[in-house]
CSV table of C-alpha atoms in Angstrom, one decimal:
chain,number,residue,atom,x,y,z
I,1,MET,CA,69.0,-42.9,1.6
I,2,ASN,CA,66.9,-43.8,4.9
I,3,ALA,CA,64.2,-45.5,3.5
I,4,LEU,CA,66.5,-47.8,1.8
I,5,SER,CA,68.6,-48.2,5.0
I,6,ALA,CA,67.7,-51.5,6.6
I,7,GLY,CA,69.6,-54.6,6.4
I,8,ILE,CA,72.5,-52.7,3.7
I,9,GLU,CA,76.3,-52.1,4.9
I,10,PRO,CA,77.0,-49.4,7.4
I,11,ALA,CA,79.4,-48.0,4.9
I,12,LEU,CA,76.9,-47.6,1.9
I,13,ALA,CA,74.3,-46.4,4.3
I,14,ALA,CA,76.3,-43.6,5.4
I,15,ARG,CA,77.4,-42.9,1.6
I,16,GLU,CA,76.4,-39.2,0.6
I,17,ILE,CA,73.8,-39.6,-2.5
I,18,GLU,CA,73.5,-37.1,-5.3
I,19,SER,CA,70.7,-38.7,-7.5
I,20,PHE,CA,67.9,-41.7,-8.2
I,21,VAL,CA,68.0,-43.0,-11.6
I,22,ILE,CA,66.3,-45.9,-13.6
I,23,ASP,CA,68.6,-45.7,-16.7
I,24,SER,CA,72.1,-47.0,-16.3
I,25,ARG,CA,73.6,-43.6,-18.4
I,26,ASP,CA,72.0,-41.2,-16.3
I,27,THR,CA,74.4,-42.4,-13.6
I,28,SER,CA,77.3,-40.8,-12.2
I,29,ALA,CA,79.3,-40.4,-9.1
I,30,GLY,CA,76.6,-40.8,-6.0
I,31,SER,CA,74.1,-42.4,-8.1
I,32,VAL,CA,71.8,-45.1,-7.0
I,33,PHE,CA,70.4,-47.1,-9.7
I,34,PHE,CA,67.5,-48.9,-9.8
I,35,ALA,CA,67.8,-52.0,-11.9
I,36,LEU,CA,64.0,-52.8,-13.3
I,37,SER,CA,62.5,-55.9,-14.9
I,38,GLN,CA,59.8,-57.4,-16.5
I,39,PRO,CA,58.0,-58.9,-13.2
I,40,ASP,CA,58.7,-55.3,-11.7
I,41,TYR,CA,56.9,-53.3,-14.7
I,42,LYS,CA,54.0,-56.1,-14.8
I,43,ASN,CA,53.2,-55.6,-11.4
I,44,ASN,CA,52.7,-52.0,-11.3
I,45,GLY,CA,50.7,-51.9,-14.3
I,46,PHE,CA,53.2,-51.2,-17.4
I,47,ASN,CA,52.0,-52.5,-20.5
I,48,GLY,CA,54.3,-54.0,-23.1
I,49,ASP,CA,57.8,-56.1,-22.6
I,50,PHE,CA,61.0,-54.5,-21.3
I,51,ASP,CA,64.3,-55.0,-21.0
I,52,ASP,CA,66.3,-56.6,-17.5
I,53,ALA,CA,68.2,-53.6,-16.5
I,54,THR,CA,70.1,-55.9,-13.8
I,55,GLN,CA,72.5,-56.5,-17.0
I,56,PHE,CA,73.5,-52.8,-17.0
I,57,VAL,CA,74.6,-52.9,-13.1
I,58,ALA,CA,77.8,-53.4,-13.9
I,59,THR,CA,78.1,-50.6,-16.1
I,60,ALA,CA,76.3,-48.4,-13.4
I,61,PHE,CA,79.1,-49.0,-11.0
I,62,GLU,CA,81.8,-48.1,-13.9
I,63,ASN,CA,80.1,-44.7,-14.3
I,64,GLY,CA,80.2,-43.9,-10.4
I,65,ALA,CA,77.0,-45.5,-8.8
I,66,ALA,CA,77.1,-45.9,-5.1
I,67,ALA,CA,74.2,-48.2,-4.9
I,68,CYS,CA,72.5,-50.4,-7.0
I,69,VAL,CA,68.6,-51.7,-6.1
I,70,VAL,CA,68.3,-54.9,-7.9
I,71,ARG,CA,66.1,-58.3,-7.3
I,72,PRO,CA,67.1,-61.6,-5.3
I,73,ASP,CA,66.1,-63.5,-8.2
I,74,ARG,CA,67.7,-61.3,-10.8
I,75,TYR,CA,71.2,-61.1,-9.1
I,76,GLU,CA,71.3,-65.1,-8.8
I,77,GLU,CA,71.0,-65.0,-12.6
I,78,HIS,CA,73.8,-62.6,-13.1
I,79,LYS,CA,76.2,-63.7,-9.9
I,80,THR,CA,79.0,-64.3,-11.5
I,81,GLU,CA,79.4,-60.7,-13.0
I,82,LEU,CA,77.6,-59.0,-10.0
I,83,GLU,CA,79.4,-60.9,-7.1
I,84,LYS,CA,82.0,-58.5,-6.7
I,85,PHE,CA,80.0,-55.5,-6.1
I,86,ARG,CA,77.8,-57.2,-3.4
I,87,SER,CA,78.4,-54.8,-0.7
I,88,GLN,CA,77.2,-52.1,-3.1
I,89,LEU,CA,73.8,-54.1,-3.6
I,90,ILE,CA,70.4,-52.9,-2.2
I,91,PHE,CA,68.2,-56.2,-2.3
I,92,ALA,CA,64.4,-55.7,-3.3
I,93,ASP,CA,61.4,-58.3,-3.9
I,94,ASP,CA,60.1,-55.3,-6.7
I,95,THR,CA,62.6,-52.5,-7.7
I,96,ILE,CA,59.4,-50.2,-8.6
I,97,VAL,CA,58.0,-50.5,-5.3
I,98,ALA,CA,61.2,-49.7,-3.7
I,99,LEU,CA,61.6,-46.8,-5.7
I,100,GLN,CA,58.1,-45.6,-4.7
I,101,ASN,CA,58.6,-46.5,-0.9
I,102,LEU,CA,61.8,-44.5,-1.2
I,103,ALA,CA,59.8,-41.4,-2.6
I,104,HIS,CA,57.2,-41.8,-0.2
I,105,GLY,CA,59.5,-42.1,2.9
I,106,VAL,CA,61.6,-38.4,1.4
I,107,TYR,CA,57.9,-37.4,0.9
I,108,SER,CA,56.9,-37.8,4.4
I,109,GLU,CA,60.3,-36.4,6.0
I,110,TRP,CA,59.6,-33.1,4.0
I,111,ASN,CA,55.5,-33.0,4.9
I,112,LYS,CA,54.5,-30.1,3.1
I,113,PRO,CA,51.7,-29.7,1.1
I,114,VAL,CA,51.0,-31.5,-2.1
I,115,VAL,CA,48.4,-30.5,-5.0
I,116,ALA,CA,47.3,-33.3,-7.6
I,117,ILE,CA,45.9,-33.3,-11.0
I,118,THR,CA,44.9,-35.7,-13.0
I,119,GLY,CA,42.2,-35.4,-16.1
I,120,SER,CA,41.8,-37.3,-19.5
I,121,ALA,CA,43.2,-33.9,-21.0
I,122,GLY,CA,45.4,-31.0,-20.2
I,123,LYS,CA,47.0,-32.5,-16.9
I,124,THR,CA,50.3,-31.2,-17.7
I,125,THR,CA,49.1,-27.6,-18.9
I,126,ALA,CA,47.0,-27.2,-15.6
I,127,LYS,CA,50.0,-28.2,-13.7
I,128,GLU,CA,52.0,-25.8,-15.2
I,129,LEU,CA,49.4,-22.7,-14.4
I,130,THR,CA,49.1,-24.1,-11.3
I,131,ALA,CA,52.8,-24.3,-10.5
I,132,HIS,CA,53.0,-20.3,-11.9
I,133,VAL,CA,50.2,-19.7,-10.0
I,134,LEU,CA,51.5,-20.8,-6.5
I,135,SER,CA,55.0,-19.3,-7.5
I,136,HIS,CA,53.4,-16.0,-8.2
I,137,GLY,CA,52.1,-16.2,-4.5
I,138,GLY,CA,55.6,-16.3,-3.2
I,139,ARG,CA,56.2,-20.2,-3.2
I,140,LYS,CA,58.2,-22.4,-4.1
I,141,VAL,CA,57.1,-25.2,-6.1
I,142,LEU,CA,58.2,-28.8,-7.0
I,143,CYS,CA,56.3,-30.1,-10.1
I,144,ASN,CA,56.5,-32.9,-12.5
I,145,ILE,CA,59.3,-32.7,-15.2
I,146,LYS,CA,57.2,-32.7,-18.8
I,147,ASN,CA,54.8,-35.4,-18.0
I,148,TYR,CA,56.3,-37.8,-15.5
I,149,ASN,CA,53.0,-38.4,-14.3
I,150,ASN,CA,53.1,-42.3,-13.6
I,151,GLY,CA,54.4,-45.0,-11.1
I,152,LEU,CA,58.1,-44.0,-12.3
I,153,GLY,CA,58.3,-40.1,-13.2
I,154,HIS,CA,56.1,-39.5,-10.0
I,155,PRO,CA,58.5,-41.1,-7.4
I,156,LEU,CA,61.4,-39.8,-9.7
I,157,THR,CA,60.3,-36.3,-9.1
I,158,VAL,CA,59.4,-36.5,-5.3
I,159,LEU,CA,62.9,-37.9,-4.9
I,160,ASN,CA,64.5,-34.3,-5.4
I,161,LEU,CA,63.1,-33.4,-2.1
I,162,ALA,CA,66.0,-35.5,-0.7
I,163,LYS,CA,68.4,-33.2,-2.2
I,164,ASP,CA,66.5,-29.8,-1.9
I,165,PRO,CA,63.7,-30.0,1.0
I,166,THR,CA,63.1,-26.0,0.6
I,167,TYR,CA,60.0,-26.5,-1.8
I,168,ASP,CA,56.8,-24.8,-0.1
I,169,VAL,CA,54.6,-27.1,-1.9
I,170,ALA,CA,54.2,-30.0,-4.7
I,171,VAL,CA,52.5,-29.9,-7.8
I,172,LEU,CA,52.2,-33.3,-9.3
I,173,GLU,CA,50.3,-34.6,-12.3
I,174,MET,CA,48.6,-37.8,-11.9
I,175,GLY,CA,48.2,-39.8,-14.9
I,176,MET,CA,46.7,-43.5,-15.5
I,177,SER,CA,46.1,-46.1,-18.6
I,178,THR,CA,45.4,-49.1,-17.1
I,179,PRO,CA,42.8,-50.6,-14.8
I,180,MET,CA,45.5,-51.8,-12.2
I,181,ASN,CA,45.2,-48.6,-9.7
I,182,GLU,CA,47.8,-46.5,-10.9
I,183,ILE,CA,46.5,-42.6,-9.4
I,184,ALA,CA,45.3,-45.0,-6.1
I,185,ARG,CA,49.1,-46.0,-6.0
I,186,LEU,CA,50.6,-42.4,-6.9
I,187,CYS,CA,48.2,-40.9,-3.7
I,188,LYS,CA,49.9,-43.4,-1.7
I,189,ILE,CA,53.4,-42.1,-2.4
I,190,THR,CA,52.0,-38.6,-1.7
I,191,PRO,CA,48.7,-38.1,-0.4
I,192,PRO,CA,47.2,-35.1,-1.9
I,193,ASP,CA,46.1,-32.1,0.2
I,194,VAL,CA,44.4,-30.9,-3.0
I,195,SER,CA,43.1,-33.2,-5.6
I,196,VAL,CA,42.2,-31.6,-9.0
I,197,VAL,CA,40.2,-33.3,-11.6
I,198,LEU,CA,39.8,-31.7,-15.1
I,199,ASN,CA,37.5,-34.0,-17.2
I,200,VAL,CA,36.7,-37.5,-17.9
I,201,LEU,CA,36.8,-38.4,-21.9
I,202,PRO,CA,36.7,-41.6,-24.0
I,203,VAL,CA,40.4,-41.8,-23.5
I,204,HIS,CA,42.4,-45.3,-22.3
I,205,VAL,CA,38.9,-47.1,-22.6
I,206,GLU,CA,40.7,-49.5,-25.2
I,207,HIS,CA,42.4,-50.7,-21.8
I,208,LEU,CA,39.7,-50.0,-19.3
I,209,GLY,CA,36.2,-51.3,-21.1
I,210,SER,CA,34.2,-47.8,-20.5
I,211,ILE,CA,34.1,-44.5,-19.9
I,212,GLU,CA,32.5,-45.1,-16.6
I,213,ASN,CA,35.9,-47.2,-15.8
I,214,VAL,CA,38.2,-44.4,-16.8
I,215,ALA,CA,36.0,-42.1,-14.3
I,216,ALA,CA,36.4,-44.4,-11.6
I,217,ALA,CA,40.2,-44.9,-12.0
I,218,LYS,CA,40.4,-40.9,-11.9
I,219,ALA,CA,38.4,-40.5,-9.2
I,220,GLU,CA,41.3,-42.2,-7.1
I,221,ILE,CA,42.7,-39.1,-6.9
I,222,VAL,CA,39.8,-37.5,-4.6
I,223,GLU,CA,39.6,-40.9,-2.4
I,224,GLY,CA,43.0,-40.7,-1.9
I,225,MET,CA,43.3,-37.2,-0.6
I,226,LYS,CA,44.1,-36.3,2.7
I,227,VAL,CA,41.1,-36.0,5.4
I,228,GLY,CA,40.3,-32.2,5.6
I,229,GLY,CA,41.8,-32.1,2.1
I,230,THR,CA,40.2,-29.8,-0.8
I,231,ALA,CA,38.9,-31.2,-4.2
I,232,ILE,CA,38.7,-29.0,-7.2
I,233,LEU,CA,36.0,-30.6,-9.4
I,234,ASN,CA,34.8,-29.7,-13.5
I,235,ALA,CA,30.8,-28.7,-12.5
I,236,ASP,CA,30.5,-29.2,-16.4
I,237,ASP,CA,31.6,-32.6,-16.6
I,238,GLU,CA,28.7,-34.6,-15.0
I,239,LEU,CA,31.4,-37.7,-14.4
I,240,VAL,CA,33.5,-35.0,-12.5
I,241,ALA,CA,31.0,-33.3,-10.6
I,242,ALA,CA,29.7,-36.8,-9.2
I,243,MET,CA,33.0,-37.1,-7.0
I,244,ALA,CA,32.4,-34.7,-4.8
I,245,SER,CA,30.9,-37.4,-3.0
I,246,LEU,CA,34.1,-38.9,-2.4
I,247,SER,CA,35.3,-36.1,-1.0
I,248,LYS,CA,37.0,-36.2,2.5
I,249,GLY,CA,36.9,-32.4,3.2
I,250,LYS,CA,36.0,-29.4,1.1
I,251,VAL,CA,34.6,-29.3,-2.5
I,252,VAL,CA,35.1,-26.2,-4.8
I,253,THR,CA,34.0,-26.4,-8.7
I,254,PHE,CA,35.0,-24.6,-11.6
I,255,GLY,CA,33.4,-24.1,-14.8
I,256,LEU,CA,31.9,-22.0,-17.9
I,257,VAL,CA,28.4,-23.5,-18.0
I,258,ASN,CA,26.9,-25.0,-14.8
I,259,GLU,CA,27.0,-23.2,-11.4
I,260,ALA,CA,30.6,-23.1,-10.0
I,261,ASP,CA,32.6,-21.5,-7.4
I,262,MET,CA,35.2,-20.1,-10.0
I,263,LYS,CA,33.6,-19.2,-13.3
I,264,ALA,CA,34.9,-17.3,-16.4
I,265,THR,CA,32.2,-14.9,-17.9
I,266,ASP,CA,32.3,-12.3,-20.9
I,267,ILE,CA,35.0,-14.7,-22.9
I,268,VAL,CA,36.6,-12.8,-25.8
I,269,VAL,CA,38.8,-14.6,-27.9
I,270,SER,CA,41.7,-12.1,-29.2
I,271,GLY,CA,43.0,-14.1,-32.5
I,272,PHE,CA,45.6,-16.3,-32.1
I,273,ASN,CA,46.8,-14.3,-29.0
I,274,GLY,CA,44.9,-16.0,-26.4
I,275,SER,CA,41.4,-14.9,-24.6
I,276,ARG,CA,40.0,-12.2,-22.3
I,277,PHE,CA,37.9,-13.1,-19.4
I,278,GLU,CA,36.2,-11.9,-16.2
I,279,MET,CA,37.3,-14.6,-13.3
I,280,GLU,CA,34.6,-14.8,-10.7
I,281,THR,CA,34.8,-16.3,-7.4
I,282,PRO,CA,33.3,-16.6,-4.1
I,283,ILE,CA,35.9,-13.7,-2.9
I,284,GLY,CA,35.5,-11.0,-5.9
I,285,SER,CA,36.2,-10.9,-9.1
I,286,ALA,CA,38.5,-9.9,-11.7
I,287,ALA,CA,39.4,-9.4,-15.6
I,288,VAL,CA,42.1,-11.8,-16.9
I,289,LYS,CA,44.1,-11.3,-19.8
I,290,PHE,CA,45.2,-14.7,-20.9
I,291,PRO,CA,47.9,-15.3,-23.3
I,292,LEU,CA,46.4,-19.2,-23.7
I,293,ASN,CA,44.4,-20.6,-26.6
I,294,GLY,CA,40.9,-22.6,-26.5
I,295,LYS,CA,38.2,-22.5,-23.8
I,296,HIS,CA,39.5,-26.1,-22.7
I,297,ASN,CA,42.7,-23.4,-21.4
I,298,VAL,CA,40.2,-21.5,-19.4
I,299,LEU,CA,38.9,-24.3,-17.7
I,300,ASN,CA,42.6,-25.0,-17.1
I,301,ALA,CA,42.7,-21.6,-15.7
I,302,LEU,CA,40.2,-21.5,-13.5
I,303,ALA,CA,41.3,-24.8,-12.2
I,304,ALA,CA,45.0,-23.3,-11.4
I,305,ALA,CA,43.0,-20.4,-10.1
I,306,ALA,CA,40.9,-22.4,-7.7
I,307,VAL,CA,44.1,-24.0,-6.0
I,308,GLY,CA,45.4,-20.3,-5.8
I,309,ALA,CA,42.3,-19.4,-3.8
I,310,SER,CA,42.6,-22.6,-1.5
I,311,PHE,CA,46.1,-21.7,-0.7
I,312,GLY,CA,45.0,-17.8,0.2
I,313,MET,CA,46.0,-15.9,-2.8
I,314,SER,CA,43.6,-13.3,-3.5
I,315,THR,CA,41.6,-13.0,-6.8
I,316,THR,CA,43.5,-10.1,-8.0
I,317,ASP,CA,47.0,-11.9,-7.4
I,318,ILE,CA,45.6,-15.0,-9.2
I,319,ALA,CA,44.2,-12.8,-12.5
I,320,SER,CA,47.7,-11.1,-12.6
I,321,ALA,CA,49.5,-14.3,-12.6
I,322,LEU,CA,47.1,-16.0,-15.4
I,323,SER,CA,47.8,-13.0,-17.4
I,324,SER,CA,51.8,-13.5,-17.2
I,325,VAL,CA,51.8,-17.3,-18.5
I,326,ALA,CA,52.9,-18.9,-21.3
I,327,ALA,CA,52.3,-21.9,-23.2
I,328,PRO,CA,54.2,-25.1,-22.6
I,329,PRO,CA,56.0,-26.6,-25.4
I,330,GLN,CA,53.7,-28.0,-28.1
I,331,ARG,CA,50.7,-26.9,-26.1
I,332,GLY,CA,49.1,-24.1,-28.4
I,333,GLU,CA,52.2,-22.4,-28.9
I,334,ILE,CA,51.9,-19.6,-31.9
I,335,VAL,CA,54.5,-20.3,-34.3
I,336,ASN,CA,54.5,-17.6,-37.0
I,337,PHE,CA,56.7,-17.7,-40.2
I,338,LYS,CA,58.3,-15.0,-42.2
I,339,GLN,CA,56.6,-16.7,-45.4
I,340,GLY,CA,53.2,-14.8,-43.8
I,341,PHE,CA,51.7,-18.3,-42.5
I,342,THR,CA,51.0,-19.1,-39.0
I,343,VAL,CA,50.8,-22.3,-37.0
I,344,ILE,CA,48.9,-23.6,-33.7
I,345,ASN,CA,51.3,-26.1,-32.5
I,346,ASP,CA,49.4,-28.4,-30.4
I,347,SER,CA,51.2,-31.8,-31.0
I,348,TYR,CA,51.3,-33.1,-27.3
I,349,ASN,CA,48.2,-35.0,-27.3
I,350,SER,CA,44.9,-35.6,-28.8
I,351,ASN,CA,40.9,-36.6,-28.2
I,352,PRO,CA,37.8,-35.9,-30.0
I,353,ASP,CA,36.9,-32.7,-27.5
I,354,ALA,CA,40.6,-31.5,-27.3
I,355,LEU,CA,40.8,-31.4,-31.2
I,356,LEU,CA,37.3,-29.6,-31.7
I,357,SER,CA,38.1,-27.4,-29.2
I,358,MET,CA,41.2,-26.6,-30.6
I,359,VAL,CA,39.5,-26.6,-34.5
I,360,GLU,CA,37.2,-23.8,-32.6
I,361,THR,CA,40.4,-21.5,-31.5
I,362,LEU,CA,41.6,-21.7,-35.3
I,363,VAL,CA,38.2,-20.9,-36.4
I,364,SER,CA,37.6,-18.1,-34.3
I,365,GLY,CA,40.9,-16.8,-34.1
I,366,GLY,CA,41.8,-16.9,-37.7
I,367,THR,CA,39.2,-14.8,-39.3
I,368,GLU,CA,41.6,-13.2,-41.3
I,369,ALA,CA,43.4,-16.3,-42.5
I,370,LYS,CA,43.2,-17.2,-46.4
I,371,ARG,CA,42.8,-20.6,-45.5
I,372,LYS,CA,42.5,-22.4,-42.0
I,373,ILE,CA,44.2,-25.9,-42.2
I,374,VAL,CA,43.8,-28.5,-40.0
I,375,VAL,CA,46.6,-31.4,-39.4
I,376,ALA,CA,44.9,-34.1,-37.1
I,377,GLY,CA,46.6,-37.1,-36.0
I,378,GLU,CA,45.3,-40.5,-35.4
I,379,MET,CA,43.6,-40.3,-31.6
I,380,LEU,CA,44.7,-43.2,-29.7
I,381,GLU,CA,43.1,-45.9,-26.9
I,382,LEU,CA,39.5,-44.9,-27.8
I,383,GLY,CA,38.2,-48.9,-27.8
I,384,GLN,CA,36.3,-50.8,-29.9
I,385,HIS,CA,34.2,-47.2,-30.9
I,386,GLY,CA,37.4,-45.6,-32.6
I,387,THR,CA,36.2,-45.7,-35.7
I,388,GLU,CA,33.2,-44.3,-35.3
I,389,ILE,CA,34.5,-41.8,-33.4
I,390,HIS,CA,37.0,-40.6,-36.0
I,391,HIS,CA,34.5,-40.4,-38.9
I,392,GLU,CA,32.1,-38.6,-36.4
I,393,THR,CA,35.2,-36.2,-35.6
I,394,GLY,CA,35.7,-35.5,-38.9
I,395,ARG,CA,31.9,-34.6,-39.8
I,396,LYS,CA,32.3,-32.0,-36.8
I,397,VAL,CA,35.7,-30.6,-38.0
I,398,ALA,CA,33.8,-30.2,-41.6
I,399,ALA,CA,31.0,-28.4,-40.0
I,400,SER,CA,32.8,-25.7,-38.0
I,401,GLY,CA,34.4,-23.8,-41.4
I,402,VAL,CA,38.2,-24.8,-41.9
I,403,ASP,CA,39.0,-25.2,-45.5
I,404,VAL,CA,41.5,-28.1,-45.3
I,405,LEU,CA,42.0,-31.4,-43.2
I,406,ILE,CA,44.5,-33.6,-43.4
I,407,GLY,CA,44.6,-36.9,-41.5
I,408,VAL,CA,47.4,-38.4,-40.2
I,409,ARG,CA,48.1,-41.7,-39.9
I,410,GLY,CA,46.0,-44.8,-39.4
I,411,LEU,CA,42.2,-44.2,-38.3
I,412,ALA,CA,42.5,-40.5,-39.3
I,413,ALA,CA,41.6,-41.8,-42.5
I,414,GLU,CA,37.8,-42.6,-41.2
I,415,MET,CA,38.0,-38.7,-39.6
I,416,VAL,CA,38.9,-37.6,-43.6
I,417,GLY,CA,36.0,-39.9,-44.8
I,418,GLY,CA,33.6,-38.3,-42.2
I,419,ALA,CA,34.8,-34.8,-43.2
I,420,ALA,CA,34.1,-35.6,-46.6
I,421,GLU,CA,30.9,-36.6,-45.7
I,422,GLY,CA,30.4,-33.6,-43.9
I,423,GLY,CA,30.9,-31.7,-47.1
I,424,LEU,CA,34.5,-30.5,-46.7
I,425,SER,CA,36.0,-30.4,-50.3
I,426,ASP,CA,39.3,-30.2,-49.9
I,427,VAL,CA,40.4,-33.7,-47.6
I,428,ARG,CA,43.9,-35.4,-47.6
I,429,PHE,CA,45.3,-38.4,-45.8
I,430,ALA,CA,49.2,-38.6,-45.0
I,431,ALA,CA,50.6,-42.4,-43.8
I,432,ASP,CA,52.8,-40.9,-40.9
I,433,SER,CA,53.5,-37.5,-39.8
I,434,ASP,CA,56.7,-37.3,-42.2
I,435,ALA,CA,54.3,-37.7,-45.1
I,436,ALA,CA,51.9,-35.0,-43.4
I,437,GLY,CA,54.8,-32.6,-43.2
I,438,GLU,CA,56.0,-32.7,-46.6
I,439,MET,CA,52.3,-32.6,-47.9
I,440,LEU,CA,51.7,-29.5,-45.9
I,441,ALA,CA,55.4,-28.0,-46.7
I,442,ALA,CA,54.2,-28.5,-50.4
I,443,MET,CA,50.8,-26.5,-50.4
I,444,VAL,CA,51.4,-23.9,-47.5
I,445,GLN,CA,50.6,-20.3,-48.7
I,446,PRO,CA,51.0,-16.5,-47.2
I,447,GLY,CA,48.1,-15.8,-45.0
I,448,ASP,CA,47.5,-19.9,-44.0
I,449,ALA,CA,46.3,-20.6,-40.5
I,450,ILE,CA,47.3,-23.8,-39.4
I,451,LEU,CA,46.6,-26.2,-36.2
I,452,ILE,CA,48.7,-29.1,-35.7
I,453,LYS,CA,47.3,-31.7,-32.9
I,454,GLY,CA,47.7,-35.5,-32.8
I,455,SER,CA,48.0,-38.3,-30.3
I,456,ARG,CA,51.8,-38.3,-28.8
I,457,GLY,CA,52.5,-41.9,-30.3
I,458,VAL,CA,51.9,-39.8,-33.7
I,459,ARG,CA,54.4,-37.8,-33.8
I,460,THR,CA,52.6,-35.0,-35.0
I,461,GLU,CA,55.6,-32.3,-34.5
I,462,LYS,CA,57.7,-33.9,-37.0
I,463,VAL,CA,54.9,-31.6,-39.4
I,464,LEU,CA,56.0,-28.7,-37.8
I,465,GLU,CA,59.7,-29.6,-37.8
I,466,LYS,CA,59.1,-30.2,-42.0
I,467,LEU,CA,57.8,-26.7,-42.2
I,468,LEU,CA,61.0,-25.2,-40.3
I,469,GLU,CA,63.3,-27.1,-42.5
I,470,LYS,CA,61.8,-25.5,-45.7
I,471,PHE,CA,60.9,-21.8,-44.0
I,472,GLU,CA,62.2,-19.0,-41.7
I,473,LEU,CA,60.3,-17.9,-38.3
I,474,ALA,CA,59.4,-14.5,-38.0
I,475,ASP,CA,60.9,-12.3,-35.8
I,476,ASN,CA,58.0,-11.9,-33.8
I,477,ASN,CA,58.3,-15.3,-32.6
I,478,ALA,CA,57.2,-15.7,-29.3
I,479,ALA,CA,58.2,-19.6,-29.5
I,480,GLU,CA,61.8,-19.8,-28.5
I,481,ARG,CA,63.1,-22.8,-30.4
């Protein structure tokens, strides 16, 4: 509470704080509720219109909140209702900045290593892999819940250190979607000791204008790291590799194609059961039996391995850790059904490179499948070239060797058109994920192998939910539901 103590009632400053929340429904005894409002969101790079949470301050106190952080101007607007709580209010000109400053204060008192991860795709998986590797090495690791990687989720994650400072390291993914220096702001909260950049893809160009601008925004994670830190960069992505010049310390590279410090060679795909590869590092090599699917996940594994090596782990220990990971929910998880078909559920997000990588996984792993079916949702935030990108992606899907493409929503119709133009005879379009789920459930047959993938806003997980309503999971299912 020290970072918010200045100028508040002594009795309030002495209160035991149990949690920090931004949703009044999450308040309980000992909570501090930050009442966010539209000016705060706008000042901090959030798109859209948001409710003024000052209207929920009274409810937060009814739920047991110890204190609420409010803007002075919003207090004046709600003074009649809030005056009786005056001694429990903390005033801040920007409540989001106050939340972030508090998180920085907690981080500064904790003062242990931070690993920061960004990229246009794969951040959450790489974060989970990295946390798993470091945990395997005996460290207690704090990492973002789900994908809490923005100006709100990041400080809320860091504030967990106020309650439990015994974590040895924090592994934090950092996201961005606007030109408002979002990653630079996150680095000010927790300056990274290790900065990882996975890739730069044409995602968020709708807001940033060009892929070069996306690269510049991602590069803030290298610019924001501590002097003497380590930048871990994808050697196969020229926009990422160029960030080496921004490093204030050591540079470690990873890749499959170009020369790199951390490499994977002799990659063998094991159906839908992941892959095997030889991990080569400057201090030795080791065989990895990797449970996740897709070459993009092998790159994520190499990034995690590079982090482990930077913390002094041996190549053998890192290989052992990578061999024992599990796919995060909706990120390449394999779902087997009693009726004899298999689904690769990769519903969490999508972009052209990630989609085509998972299509390759479907084709290479489904050689014994009766049909290889792709359910591909519209890919969002691709900017003014979205139509052409969807069309060309459809042509590439057709050339990959799949049997059926179901496009879901919006510009996915262009993907379907491109696939038809590319020679794929069985192409279909569904207006939304519910309709796609009904369509797939009506046509699926024993022996089919199905990939479900789509941008978050398309909610392609609903396709799987439709299958689960109609069919039973197999007994050998690794997915927990």
